CSV table of C-alpha atoms in Angstrom, one decimal:
chain,number,residue,atom,x,y,z
N,26,MET,CA,8.2,145.7,-36.8
N,27,LEU,CA,9.1,143.1,-39.5
N,28,SER,CA,7.5,145.6,-42.2
N,29,LEU,CA,9.7,148.5,-40.8
N,30,LEU,CA,12.9,146.2,-41.6
N,31,ASP,CA,11.8,145.6,-44.8
N,32,ASN,CA,11.5,149.5,-45.5
N,33,LEU,CA,14.6,150.4,-44.0
N,34,PHE,CA,16.8,147.8,-45.0
N,35,PRO,CA,17.1,145.0,-47.9
N,36,LEU,CA,15.9,141.5,-47.1
N,37,LYS,CA,19.7,140.2,-47.4
N,38,GLN,CA,20.9,143.1,-44.6
N,39,HIS,CA,18.7,142.0,-41.9
N,40,SER,CA,21.0,139.3,-40.5
N,41,THR,CA,23.7,141.8,-40.5
N,42,LEU,CA,21.4,144.1,-38.4
N,43,ILE,CA,20.0,141.1,-36.1
N,44,LEU,CA,23.7,140.0,-35.5
N,45,GLY,CA,24.8,143.6,-34.5
N,46,LEU,CA,22.3,144.1,-32.1
N,47,THR,CA,22.8,141.0,-30.4
N,48,ILE,CA,26.2,141.8,-30.1
N,49,LEU,CA,25.3,145.6,-28.9
N,50,LEU,CA,22.8,144.1,-26.6
N,51,SER,CA,24.5,141.7,-25.2
N,52,PHE,CA,27.5,144.0,-24.3
N,53,ILE,CA,24.7,146.6,-22.8
N,54,LEU,CA,23.4,144.1,-20.4
N,55,HIS,CA,27.1,142.5,-19.6
N,56,PHE,CA,28.5,145.8,-18.8
N,57,ASP,CA,28.1,146.2,-15.0
N,58,LYS,CA,29.6,142.8,-14.5
N,59,MET,CA,32.7,143.8,-16.6
N,60,GLY,CA,34.6,145.5,-13.8
N,61,LYS,CA,33.0,142.8,-11.4
N,62,ASP,CA,35.8,140.7,-9.7
N,63,LEU,CA,34.9,136.6,-9.9
N,64,SER,CA,31.9,135.8,-7.8
N,65,GLY,CA,28.6,133.4,-8.7
N,66,GLN,CA,28.2,129.8,-10.1
N,67,HIS,CA,31.5,127.9,-10.2
N,68,VAL,CA,33.7,130.4,-9.1
N,69,TRP,CA,35.9,127.6,-8.2
N,70,ARG,CA,37.1,127.0,-11.7
N,71,GLN,CA,37.0,130.3,-12.7
N,72,SER,CA,39.5,130.9,-9.9
N,73,GLN,CA,41.6,128.5,-10.8
N,74,THR,CA,41.9,129.6,-14.6
N,75,GLN,CA,42.2,133.4,-13.2
N,76,TRP,CA,45.4,132.3,-11.7
N,77,ASN,CA,46.7,130.5,-14.9
N,78,ILE,CA,46.1,134.0,-16.5
N,79,ARG,CA,47.8,135.9,-13.3
N,80,ASN,CA,50.7,133.7,-13.3
N,81,PHE,CA,51.3,133.7,-16.9
N,82,TYR,CA,51.2,137.8,-16.6
N,83,ARG,CA,53.7,138.1,-14.0
N,84,HIS,CA,55.7,135.1,-13.3
N,85,ASP,CA,56.4,132.9,-16.2
N,86,SER,CA,54.7,133.0,-19.7
N,87,ASN,CA,55.9,129.7,-20.9
N,88,ILE,CA,52.5,128.3,-22.4
N,89,LEU,CA,53.8,124.6,-21.1
N,90,ASN,CA,53.8,125.9,-17.7
N,91,PRO,CA,50.3,127.2,-16.2
N,92,ARG,CA,50.3,127.7,-12.7
N,93,VAL,CA,48.3,128.4,-9.7
N,94,ALA,CA,48.5,129.6,-6.3
N,95,HIS,CA,49.4,126.4,-3.8
N,96,PHE,CA,52.8,124.8,-3.6
N,97,ASN,CA,51.5,121.8,-1.3
N,98,GLY,CA,53.5,118.7,-1.1
N,99,GLY,CA,56.8,120.4,-1.5
N,100,LYS,CA,56.0,121.2,-5.3
N,101,ASP,CA,55.7,123.7,-7.5
N,102,ASN,CA,53.1,125.5,-8.3
N,103,ILE,CA,52.4,124.1,-11.8
N,104,TYR,CA,49.3,122.7,-12.6
N,105,ARG,CA,49.0,121.1,-16.3
N,106,TYR,CA,45.3,120.3,-16.8
N,107,GLU,CA,43.8,121.7,-20.4
N,108,PHE,CA,46.3,123.2,-22.5
N,109,PRO,CA,45.9,126.9,-21.2
N,110,VAL,CA,45.8,128.2,-24.9
N,111,MET,CA,43.2,130.5,-23.7
N,112,GLN,CA,44.6,131.8,-20.5
N,113,TRP,CA,48.3,132.3,-22.2
N,114,SER,CA,46.4,134.5,-24.7
N,115,ILE,CA,44.6,136.8,-22.3
N,116,ALA,CA,47.5,136.9,-20.3
N,117,MET,CA,49.5,138.1,-23.4
N,118,VAL,CA,46.5,140.8,-24.2
N,119,GLN,CA,47.3,141.8,-20.5
N,120,LYS,CA,50.9,142.7,-21.1
N,121,VAL,CA,49.8,145.1,-23.4
N,122,PHE,CA,46.8,146.4,-21.4
N,123,GLY,CA,47.5,145.7,-18.1
N,124,GLU,CA,46.1,143.6,-15.7
N,125,ASP,CA,42.8,143.8,-14.7
N,126,ILE,CA,39.4,142.3,-14.8
N,127,TRP,CA,37.8,144.5,-17.5
N,128,VAL,CA,40.7,142.9,-19.6
N,129,THR,CA,39.8,139.6,-19.1
N,130,ARG,CA,36.4,140.0,-19.2
N,131,ILE,CA,37.0,141.8,-22.1
N,132,CYS,CA,38.3,139.5,-23.8
N,133,LEU,CA,36.2,136.9,-23.3
N,134,PHE,CA,33.3,138.9,-24.3
N,135,LEU,CA,35.2,139.3,-27.8
N,136,LEU,CA,35.4,135.2,-27.9
N,137,GLY,CA,31.7,135.2,-27.1
N,138,VAL,CA,31.3,137.4,-30.4
N,139,LEU,CA,33.3,135.0,-32.4
N,140,THR,CA,31.2,132.0,-31.0
N,141,LEU,CA,28.2,133.8,-32.2
N,142,PHE,CA,29.6,134.1,-35.9
N,143,GLY,CA,30.8,130.5,-35.5
N,144,LEU,CA,27.1,129.6,-34.7
N,145,TYR,CA,26.1,131.7,-37.6
N,146,GLN,CA,28.3,130.0,-40.1
N,147,PHE,CA,27.3,126.4,-38.8
N,148,LEU,CA,23.6,127.4,-39.1
N,149,LEU,CA,24.2,128.7,-42.8
N,150,ALA,CA,26.6,125.6,-43.6
N,151,LEU,CA,23.4,123.5,-42.7
N,152,GLY,CA,21.1,125.3,-45.4
N,153,PHE,CA,19.1,127.9,-43.1
N,154,SER,CA,18.8,131.2,-44.4
N,155,PRO,CA,20.6,134.3,-43.1
N,156,LEU,CA,17.3,135.3,-41.5
N,157,ILE,CA,16.9,132.3,-39.7
N,158,ALA,CA,20.5,131.8,-38.8
N,159,ALA,CA,21.0,135.6,-37.2
N,160,TRP,CA,17.4,134.8,-34.9
N,161,SER,CA,18.8,131.6,-34.2
N,162,THR,CA,22.2,133.1,-32.9
N,163,TRP,CA,19.9,135.9,-31.3
N,164,ALA,CA,18.2,133.6,-29.6
N,165,PHE,CA,21.0,131.2,-28.3
N,166,ASN,CA,23.0,134.3,-27.3
N,167,PHE,CA,20.6,135.1,-24.2
N,168,ALA,CA,20.4,131.4,-23.1
N,169,PRO,CA,20.8,132.2,-19.3
N,170,VAL,CA,24.3,129.6,-19.3
N,171,PHE,CA,26.1,130.8,-22.4
N,172,PHE,CA,24.9,134.7,-21.5
N,173,TYR,CA,26.3,134.3,-17.8
N,174,TYR,CA,29.8,132.2,-19.1
N,175,THR,CA,29.9,134.8,-21.7
N,176,ILE,CA,32.0,136.7,-19.3
N,177,GLY,CA,32.6,134.0,-17.1
N,178,VAL,CA,36.8,132.7,-16.9
N,179,ILE,CA,36.6,129.1,-18.1
N,180,PRO,CA,38.2,127.4,-21.1
N,181,ASP,CA,35.3,125.9,-22.0
N,182,ASN,CA,34.4,128.9,-23.7
N,183,LEU,CA,37.3,128.5,-26.0
N,184,SER,CA,36.4,124.9,-26.9
N,185,LEU,CA,32.7,126.1,-27.3
N,186,CYS,CA,33.6,128.9,-30.2
N,187,ALA,CA,36.0,126.1,-31.9
N,188,SER,CA,33.4,123.6,-32.0
N,189,PHE,CA,30.8,125.8,-33.8
N,190,TRP,CA,33.4,126.8,-36.3
N,191,PHE,CA,34.7,123.0,-36.7
N,192,TYR,CA,30.9,122.3,-38.0
N,193,ALA,CA,30.8,125.5,-39.9
N,194,PHE,CA,34.0,124.4,-41.7
N,195,PHE,CA,32.9,120.5,-41.9
N,196,PHE,CA,29.7,120.8,-43.5
N,197,ARG,CA,30.7,123.7,-45.6
N,198,PHE,CA,33.6,121.0,-47.0
N,199,TYR,CA,30.5,118.4,-47.1
N,200,LYS,CA,29.2,120.4,-49.8
N,201,ARG,CA,31.9,121.8,-51.6
N,202,GLU,CA,34.9,119.0,-51.1
N,203,ASP,CA,37.6,121.8,-51.0
N,204,LEU,CA,40.8,121.2,-49.1
N,205,LYS,CA,40.7,124.7,-47.5
N,206,SER,CA,37.3,124.1,-45.4
N,207,LEU,CA,38.7,120.4,-44.3
N,208,VAL,CA,42.0,122.2,-43.2
N,209,LEU,CA,40.4,124.9,-41.1
N,210,SER,CA,37.7,122.2,-39.7
N,211,GLY,CA,40.6,120.2,-38.6
N,212,LEU,CA,42.2,123.1,-37.0
N,213,MET,CA,38.9,124.1,-35.0
N,214,ILE,CA,38.4,120.6,-33.7
N,215,MET,CA,42.1,120.3,-32.6
N,216,LEU,CA,41.8,123.8,-30.8
N,217,ALA,CA,38.5,122.5,-29.3
N,218,ILE,CA,40.1,119.3,-28.1
N,219,LEU,CA,43.3,121.2,-26.6
N,220,ALA,CA,41.1,123.5,-24.8
N,221,LYS,CA,39.2,121.1,-23.3
N,222,LEU,CA,39.4,117.5,-23.7
N,223,PRO,CA,35.9,115.9,-23.5
N,224,PHE,CA,35.2,118.2,-27.1
N,225,ILE,CA,37.0,115.1,-28.7
N,226,ILE,CA,33.6,113.5,-28.9
N,227,LEU,CA,32.0,115.7,-31.6
N,228,GLY,CA,35.0,114.2,-33.7
N,229,LEU,CA,32.5,111.3,-34.0
N,230,SER,CA,30.8,113.4,-36.6
N,231,VAL,CA,34.1,113.2,-38.6
N,232,PHE,CA,34.6,109.5,-38.2
N,233,TRP,CA,30.9,108.8,-39.3
N,234,TYR,CA,31.9,110.5,-42.7
N,235,PHE,CA,35.3,109.0,-43.1
N,236,LEU,CA,33.3,105.2,-42.9
N,237,LEU,CA,30.7,106.7,-45.3
N,238,LEU,CA,33.8,107.8,-48.0
N,239,VAL,CA,35.7,104.4,-47.5
N,240,LYS,CA,32.1,102.6,-48.0
N,241,THR,CA,31.6,104.4,-51.2
N,242,GLY,CA,34.6,104.1,-52.5
N,243,LYS,CA,36.2,107.7,-52.3
N,244,LYS,CA,39.7,106.6,-51.3
N,245,LYS,CA,41.2,110.0,-52.4
N,246,LEU,CA,38.7,112.0,-50.2
N,247,ALA,CA,38.6,109.2,-47.3
N,248,LEU,CA,42.7,109.6,-47.2
N,249,ALA,CA,42.6,113.1,-47.0
N,250,VAL,CA,40.1,113.5,-44.2
N,251,PHE,CA,42.4,110.8,-42.4
N,252,MET,CA,45.2,112.8,-43.2
N,253,VAL,CA,43.9,116.2,-41.8
N,254,PHE,CA,42.1,115.0,-38.6
N,255,GLY,CA,44.7,112.5,-37.9
N,256,LEU,CA,47.2,115.1,-37.9
N,257,ALA,CA,45.1,117.6,-36.0
N,258,LEU,CA,44.6,114.9,-33.3
N,259,VAL,CA,48.6,114.7,-32.5
N,260,PRO,CA,49.0,118.1,-30.7
N,261,PRO,CA,45.9,116.9,-28.2
N,262,LEU,CA,47.5,113.6,-27.9
N,263,LEU,CA,51.0,114.8,-27.1
N,264,TRP,CA,49.9,117.2,-24.5
N,265,TYR,CA,47.1,114.6,-22.7
N,266,SER,CA,49.7,112.0,-22.8
N,267,TRP,CA,52.1,114.1,-20.9
N,268,VAL,CA,49.8,115.6,-18.6
N,269,ILE,CA,46.9,113.2,-17.8
N,270,PRO,CA,49.3,110.7,-15.6
N,271,GLY,CA,49.7,113.6,-13.1
N,272,TRP,CA,45.7,114.2,-12.8
N,273,THR,CA,45.8,112.1,-9.7
N,274,GLY,CA,42.3,112.0,-8.0
N,275,ASN,CA,40.4,113.5,-10.9
N,276,GLY,CA,37.1,112.0,-11.2
N,277,VAL,CA,36.8,112.7,-14.7
N,278,LEU,CA,39.0,110.3,-15.9
N,279,SER,CA,37.1,107.5,-14.7
N,280,GLY,CA,33.8,109.0,-14.3
N,281,VAL,CA,31.0,106.3,-13.5
N,282,PHE,CA,33.5,103.7,-13.1
N,283,ASP,CA,34.7,105.1,-9.8
N,284,ASN,CA,32.8,107.0,-7.2
N,285,GLN,CA,29.6,105.2,-8.5
N,286,ILE,CA,26.4,106.6,-7.9
N,287,SER,CA,22.9,104.8,-7.3
N,288,LEU,CA,20.8,104.1,-10.5
N,289,GLU,CA,18.1,106.4,-9.0
N,290,LEU,CA,20.5,109.3,-8.2
N,291,ALA,CA,21.6,109.0,-12.1
N,292,PHE,CA,17.9,109.0,-13.2
N,293,GLU,CA,17.2,112.5,-10.9
N,294,ILE,CA,20.2,113.9,-12.3
N,295,ALA,CA,19.3,113.5,-16.1
N,296,ALA,CA,15.9,114.3,-15.5
N,297,TYR,CA,17.0,117.9,-13.7
N,298,HIS,CA,19.3,118.5,-16.7
N,299,LEU,CA,16.5,117.4,-19.1
N,300,PHE,CA,13.6,119.2,-17.3
N,301,GLN,CA,15.6,122.4,-15.7
N,302,THR,CA,19.0,122.8,-17.4
N,303,LEU,CA,17.7,122.7,-20.9
N,304,PRO,CA,14.8,124.7,-20.9
N,305,TYR,CA,16.3,127.1,-18.4
N,306,GLY,CA,19.9,127.3,-19.0
N,307,LEU,CA,21.0,125.7,-21.9
N,308,LEU,CA,18.2,127.5,-23.8
N,309,ASN,CA,15.6,130.0,-22.4
N,310,PRO,CA,12.2,129.3,-21.2
N,311,ILE,CA,10.6,131.0,-24.7
N,312,ALA,CA,13.4,129.6,-26.9
N,313,ALA,CA,12.2,126.1,-25.6
N,314,LEU,CA,9.0,126.7,-26.9
N,315,PHE,CA,10.7,127.1,-30.9
N,316,PHE,CA,13.1,123.9,-29.6
N,317,VAL,CA,10.1,121.4,-29.0
N,318,LEU,CA,8.2,123.0,-32.3
N,319,GLY,CA,11.5,122.1,-34.0
N,320,ILE,CA,11.4,118.7,-33.0
N,321,TYR,CA,8.0,118.2,-33.8
N,322,PHE,CA,8.3,119.8,-37.7
N,323,PHE,CA,11.4,117.8,-37.9
N,324,ILE,CA,9.5,114.3,-37.3
N,325,LYS,CA,6.4,115.7,-39.0
N,326,ASN,CA,8.7,116.9,-42.4
N,327,LYS,CA,10.9,113.7,-41.9
N,328,ALA,CA,13.9,115.9,-42.0
N,329,TYR,CA,16.2,113.3,-40.6
N,330,LYS,CA,16.0,112.1,-44.3
N,331,ASN,CA,18.3,114.9,-45.0
N,332,ARG,CA,22.2,113.7,-46.1
N,333,GLN,CA,24.1,115.4,-43.4
N,334,PHE,CA,21.6,114.7,-40.3
N,335,PRO,CA,23.8,111.0,-39.6
N,336,PHE,CA,26.8,113.4,-39.0
N,337,LEU,CA,24.8,115.2,-36.8
N,338,ILE,CA,23.3,112.3,-35.1
N,339,ALA,CA,26.8,110.6,-34.4
N,340,GLY,CA,27.8,113.9,-32.6
N,341,LEU,CA,24.8,113.6,-30.7
N,342,LEU,CA,25.2,110.2,-29.7
N,343,ALA,CA,28.9,110.7,-28.8
N,344,CYS,CA,27.4,113.6,-26.3
N,345,LEU,CA,24.8,111.4,-24.8
N,346,LEU,CA,27.3,108.8,-24.0
N,347,TYR,CA,29.6,111.3,-22.8
N,348,PHE,CA,26.9,112.3,-20.5
N,349,THR,CA,26.3,108.8,-19.5
N,350,LEU,CA,30.2,108.0,-18.5
N,351,GLU,CA,30.3,111.4,-16.4
N,352,ILE,CA,27.0,112.0,-15.1
N,353,ASN,CA,28.9,111.1,-11.4
N,354,MET,CA,31.0,114.2,-11.8
N,355,ILE,CA,28.1,116.5,-14.0
N,356,HIS,CA,25.8,115.9,-11.1
N,357,PHE,CA,23.2,118.8,-10.7
N,358,VAL,CA,25.9,121.7,-10.8
N,359,HIS,CA,28.1,121.4,-13.7
N,360,ASP,CA,26.3,123.0,-16.1
N,361,TYR,CA,29.4,124.0,-18.5
N,362,TYR,CA,30.4,120.3,-18.7
N,363,LEU,CA,27.1,120.5,-20.9
N,364,PHE,CA,28.6,122.9,-23.6
N,365,PRO,CA,29.4,119.9,-26.2
N,366,PHE,CA,25.7,119.8,-26.5
N,367,PHE,CA,24.9,123.2,-27.3
N,368,PRO,CA,25.5,122.6,-31.3
N,369,PHE,CA,22.5,120.1,-31.0
N,370,VAL,CA,20.4,122.1,-28.4
N,371,VAL,CA,20.8,125.0,-31.3
N,372,LEU,CA,19.8,122.8,-34.2
N,373,PRO,CA,16.0,122.1,-33.1
N,374,LEU,CA,15.7,125.7,-32.0
N,375,ALA,CA,16.7,127.0,-35.5
N,376,TYR,CA,14.4,124.5,-37.3
N,377,GLY,CA,11.3,125.8,-35.0
N,378,LEU,CA,12.2,129.0,-36.3
N,379,LYS,CA,12.0,128.2,-39.5
N,380,ASN,CA,9.0,126.6,-39.7
N,381,VAL,CA,7.2,129.0,-37.8
N,382,PHE,CA,8.2,132.2,-39.8
N,383,GLU,CA,7.1,130.1,-42.9
N,384,TYR,CA,3.8,130.2,-41.4
N,385,LYS,CA,1.7,132.8,-42.9
N,386,LYS,CA,2.7,136.2,-41.7
N,387,SER,CA,1.1,135.8,-38.7
N,388,GLY,CA,3.6,133.3,-37.5
N,389,LYS,CA,6.5,135.8,-38.2
N,390,LYS,CA,4.8,138.4,-35.8
N,391,ILE,CA,4.2,136.0,-32.8
N,392,ALA,CA,8.0,134.6,-33.4
N,393,LEU,CA,9.2,138.2,-33.3
N,394,ALA,CA,7.4,139.3,-30.3
N,395,PHE,CA,8.7,136.0,-28.7
N,396,LEU,CA,12.6,136.5,-29.7
N,397,LEU,CA,12.3,140.3,-28.8
N,398,TYR,CA,11.5,139.3,-25.0
N,399,ILE,CA,13.8,136.6,-24.5
N,400,PRO,CA,17.0,139.1,-23.5
N,401,ILE,CA,14.8,140.8,-20.9
N,402,ASN,CA,13.9,137.2,-19.5
N,403,THR,CA,17.4,136.4,-19.5
N,404,TYR,CA,18.7,139.3,-18.0
N,405,VAL,CA,16.1,138.4,-14.8
N,406,ILE,CA,17.3,135.0,-14.7
N,407,ALA,CA,21.0,135.1,-15.0
N,408,GLN,CA,21.1,137.6,-12.2
N,409,ASP,CA,21.2,134.9,-9.9
N,410,TYR,CA,24.2,133.3,-11.7
N,411,TRP,CA,26.4,136.3,-10.0
N,412,ASP,CA,24.8,136.0,-6.5
N,413,ILE,CA,27.2,135.6,-3.9
N,414,ASN,CA,25.2,133.0,-2.3
N,415,ARG,CA,26.5,131.0,-5.3
N,416,SER,CA,30.2,131.5,-4.7
N,417,GLY,CA,31.0,128.9,-1.9
N,418,PRO,CA,30.5,128.9,1.7
N,419,ASN,CA,32.7,132.2,3.0
N,420,ARG,CA,30.9,135.3,2.6
N,421,ALA,CA,33.7,137.2,4.3
N,422,ILE,CA,36.5,136.9,1.5
N,423,TYR,CA,33.8,138.3,-0.9
N,424,GLU,CA,32.4,140.7,1.2
N,425,HIS,CA,35.7,142.1,2.9
N,426,GLN,CA,38.2,141.4,0.0
N,427,GLU,CA,39.8,144.1,0.2
N,428,ILE,CA,40.8,144.8,4.2
N,429,LEU,CA,41.8,140.9,4.2
N,430,LYS,CA,43.9,141.1,1.0
N,431,ASN,CA,45.8,144.2,2.1
N,432,ALA,CA,46.2,142.9,5.7
N,433,VAL,CA,49.0,140.6,4.3
N,434,PRO,CA,51.9,142.6,2.2
N,435,ASN,CA,52.1,141.5,-1.5
N,436,GLY,CA,54.3,138.8,-2.3
N,437,GLU,CA,53.9,137.0,1.0
N,438,ARG,CA,53.5,133.3,0.9
N,439,CYS,CA,50.5,132.3,3.2
N,440,ILE,CA,49.1,129.5,4.8
N,441,PHE,CA,45.0,129.2,4.1
N,442,ILE,CA,42.6,126.8,5.7
N,443,ASN,CA,39.7,125.7,4.9
N,444,ASP,CA,39.3,126.1,1.0
N,445,VAL,CA,38.4,122.7,-0.2
N,446,SER,CA,38.7,124.2,-3.9
N,447,MET,CA,42.4,125.1,-3.5
N,448,PHE,CA,41.7,128.3,-5.6
N,449,ILE,CA,39.3,130.6,-4.5
N,450,PHE,CA,40.6,131.9,-1.0
N,451,THR,CA,44.2,132.5,-2.6
N,452,TYR,CA,42.5,134.1,-5.8
N,453,LYS,CA,40.5,136.7,-3.6
N,454,MET,CA,43.2,137.2,-1.2
N,455,ASP,CA,45.9,137.4,-4.2
N,456,LYS,CA,48.6,135.5,-2.1
N,457,GLN,CA,50.2,131.8,-2.7
N,458,GLY,CA,51.2,129.4,-0.6
N,459,TYR,CA,49.8,126.4,0.9
N,460,VAL,CA,46.3,125.4,1.3
N,461,PHE,CA,44.3,123.0,3.4
N,462,PHE,CA,40.7,122.1,4.3
N,463,ASN,CA,38.7,119.7,6.6
N,464,ASP,CA,40.2,121.5,9.5
N,465,TYR,CA,43.3,119.6,9.1
N,466,LEU,CA,46.6,121.3,9.5
N,467,PRO,CA,48.9,119.6,12.1
N,468,ALA,CA,51.3,121.9,14.0
N,469,ILE,CA,54.8,120.1,12.4
N,470,TRP,CA,53.6,121.4,9.5
N,471,ILE,CA,53.5,124.7,10.2
N,472,ASP,CA,56.8,124.7,11.6
N,473,ASP,CA,58.3,123.1,8.3
N,474,MET,CA,56.6,125.9,6.4
N,475,VAL,CA,57.8,128.8,8.3
N,476,LYS,CA,61.4,127.1,8.5
N,477,ASN,CA,61.7,125.8,5.1
N,478,ASN,CA,59.5,127.5,2.9
N,479,GLY,CA,59.5,131.2,4.0
N,480,VAL,CA,55.7,131.2,5.2
N,481,ARG,CA,54.7,134.2,7.5
N,482,TYR,CA,51.5,134.8,7.7
N,483,MET,CA,48.0,132.5,8.1
N,484,TYR,CA,44.3,133.1,6.7
N,485,SER,CA,42.2,131.1,8.9
N,486,ASP,CA,38.5,130.2,8.4
N,487,SER,CA,38.9,127.3,11.6
N,488,ARG,CA,38.5,128.3,14.8
N,489,ILE,CA,39.3,124.0,15.2
N,490,VAL,CA,42.9,124.7,14.0
N,491,ASP,CA,43.9,128.3,14.9
N,492,GLU,CA,42.4,127.8,18.9
N,493,ARG,CA,44.2,124.6,19.0
N,494,ALA,CA,46.8,124.4,22.3
N,495,ASP,CA,49.6,122.9,19.7
N,496,VAL,CA,48.9,125.6,16.7
N,497,GLN,CA,49.0,128.7,19.4
N,498,PRO,CA,52.8,128.6,20.0
N,499,TYR,CA,53.0,129.7,16.1
N,500,LEU,CA,50.7,132.1,16.2
N,501,ASP,CA,52.4,136.0,17.0
N,502,THR,CA,49.8,138.4,16.3
N,503,LEU,CA,46.0,138.5,15.2
N,504,LEU,CA,46.3,141.2,12.2
N,505,LEU,CA,42.7,141.4,11.3
N,506,GLN,CA,39.2,139.3,11.7
N,507,LYS,CA,36.0,139.7,9.4
N,508,GLY,CA,33.3,137.4,9.6
N,509,THR,CA,34.7,134.2,10.2
N,510,VAL,CA,38.3,134.8,8.9
N,511,ARG,CA,41.2,135.8,10.9
N,512,VAL,CA,44.7,136.8,9.3
N,513,PHE,CA,47.5,136.1,11.6
N,514,LYS,CA,51.1,136.8,11.6
N,515,LEU,CA,53.2,133.8,12.3
N,516,LYS,CA,56.3,133.9,14.7
N,517,GLU,CA,59.8,133.9,13.6
N,518,PRO,CA,61.4,130.2,13.7
N,519,ASP,CA,63.8,130.7,16.7
N,520,SER,CA,61.2,131.4,19.0
N,521,PHE,CA,59.0,128.2,17.7
N,522,PRO,CA,58.6,125.2,20.1
N,523,THR,CA,61.1,122.3,20.0
N,524,THR,CA,60.1,119.5,17.7
N,525,GLU,CA,61.2,115.9,17.7
């Protein structure tokens, strides 16, 4: 295969060919999922993000007002978390091409392509050859977690893309000391943090570099770095200082300092991510071999003496600290919380590939055989990520989505019970309203929602609620039942029982 490439293409064109094949094959392997509505791993977070997109498109295109579907507590449905630049951008594309899951997924796929190019440029900036950078990008693209989220609706995708470009421009600036690379690096870390706050930890690489400049007496350069990255932090600081006070009940803010877990469970979670998520999710069982070899050669060749290494280790240490502080929130399931680790996962992989490729011609042939098998292996593994069994407890809203959704006219506000996520049920039914869970819905609340908020229908996945004696007087007609989900038309307010 390598000799065939050498005959058909000059060596310098190999990387372009590999990158092109990576993108083409990724599109082919994702094609059958492009038109598929949300289901599978972490549909909770994806539904929340999709509601932002949906409401930007349909109701309010003000980027400062990301909206969801519920109006609980007498509030509006504005729900400000991360700065919704990704969600808003996709909605604006839909303004041109129409509201369709295809449009969303194509936008995300193109963002994934930008992520791959960012990774490629990052590796080039660190001194890897175009060929090794291209094959490393190939291997990364087919890591099951990235492969799944390539078209997954989470804002972490934008932060990951921006973080690779941040490092690419940062190390380019480190070598050239040019203002353009410095400014672009600052813009990328700003975008990464805006799109998802935890990516601020990667800024420790810059802080380490700034301290080095101060120590070595490069005052002008240190001032330039301080000014650019200081200004880059202003928009994220303005946004998060405004919205964080409204994050009541968000465990991410307090991490292990609230809702603490036992030390034994913490070790179990850490071991799970080290021995399961890392080799089978963030890498790939095959790519993990090159990752291990990379660590071996890294130590053997004393590559840690490279002058760029301290900035990378600073970023890695920041990630490890973040993991420690948020381990109770990451738990066993939140693989996308580990996106900030990706730059430090790819580096040993790339270094392993480099050394294997340099080990005679047999090393190249063996490595190539393994690399070409990675997409097949990942495609098989990743199918489980879309499995309906990973979508939450209520299969009916996936299996009978259309008939349940169409049982209620568009635009009607509804009551939904149960949905602990607050987002999935409403998203699948494409209705807004009021969401409850834990089989808790006082009848007086139904009275208030109908009389004062225009609610006329209820989706119920709770027999405890909809068969309760004090709730029955509010139910007019059972329109439909599919699985455990019932759809009710509620009575008109003038027929309600008298409340005191």
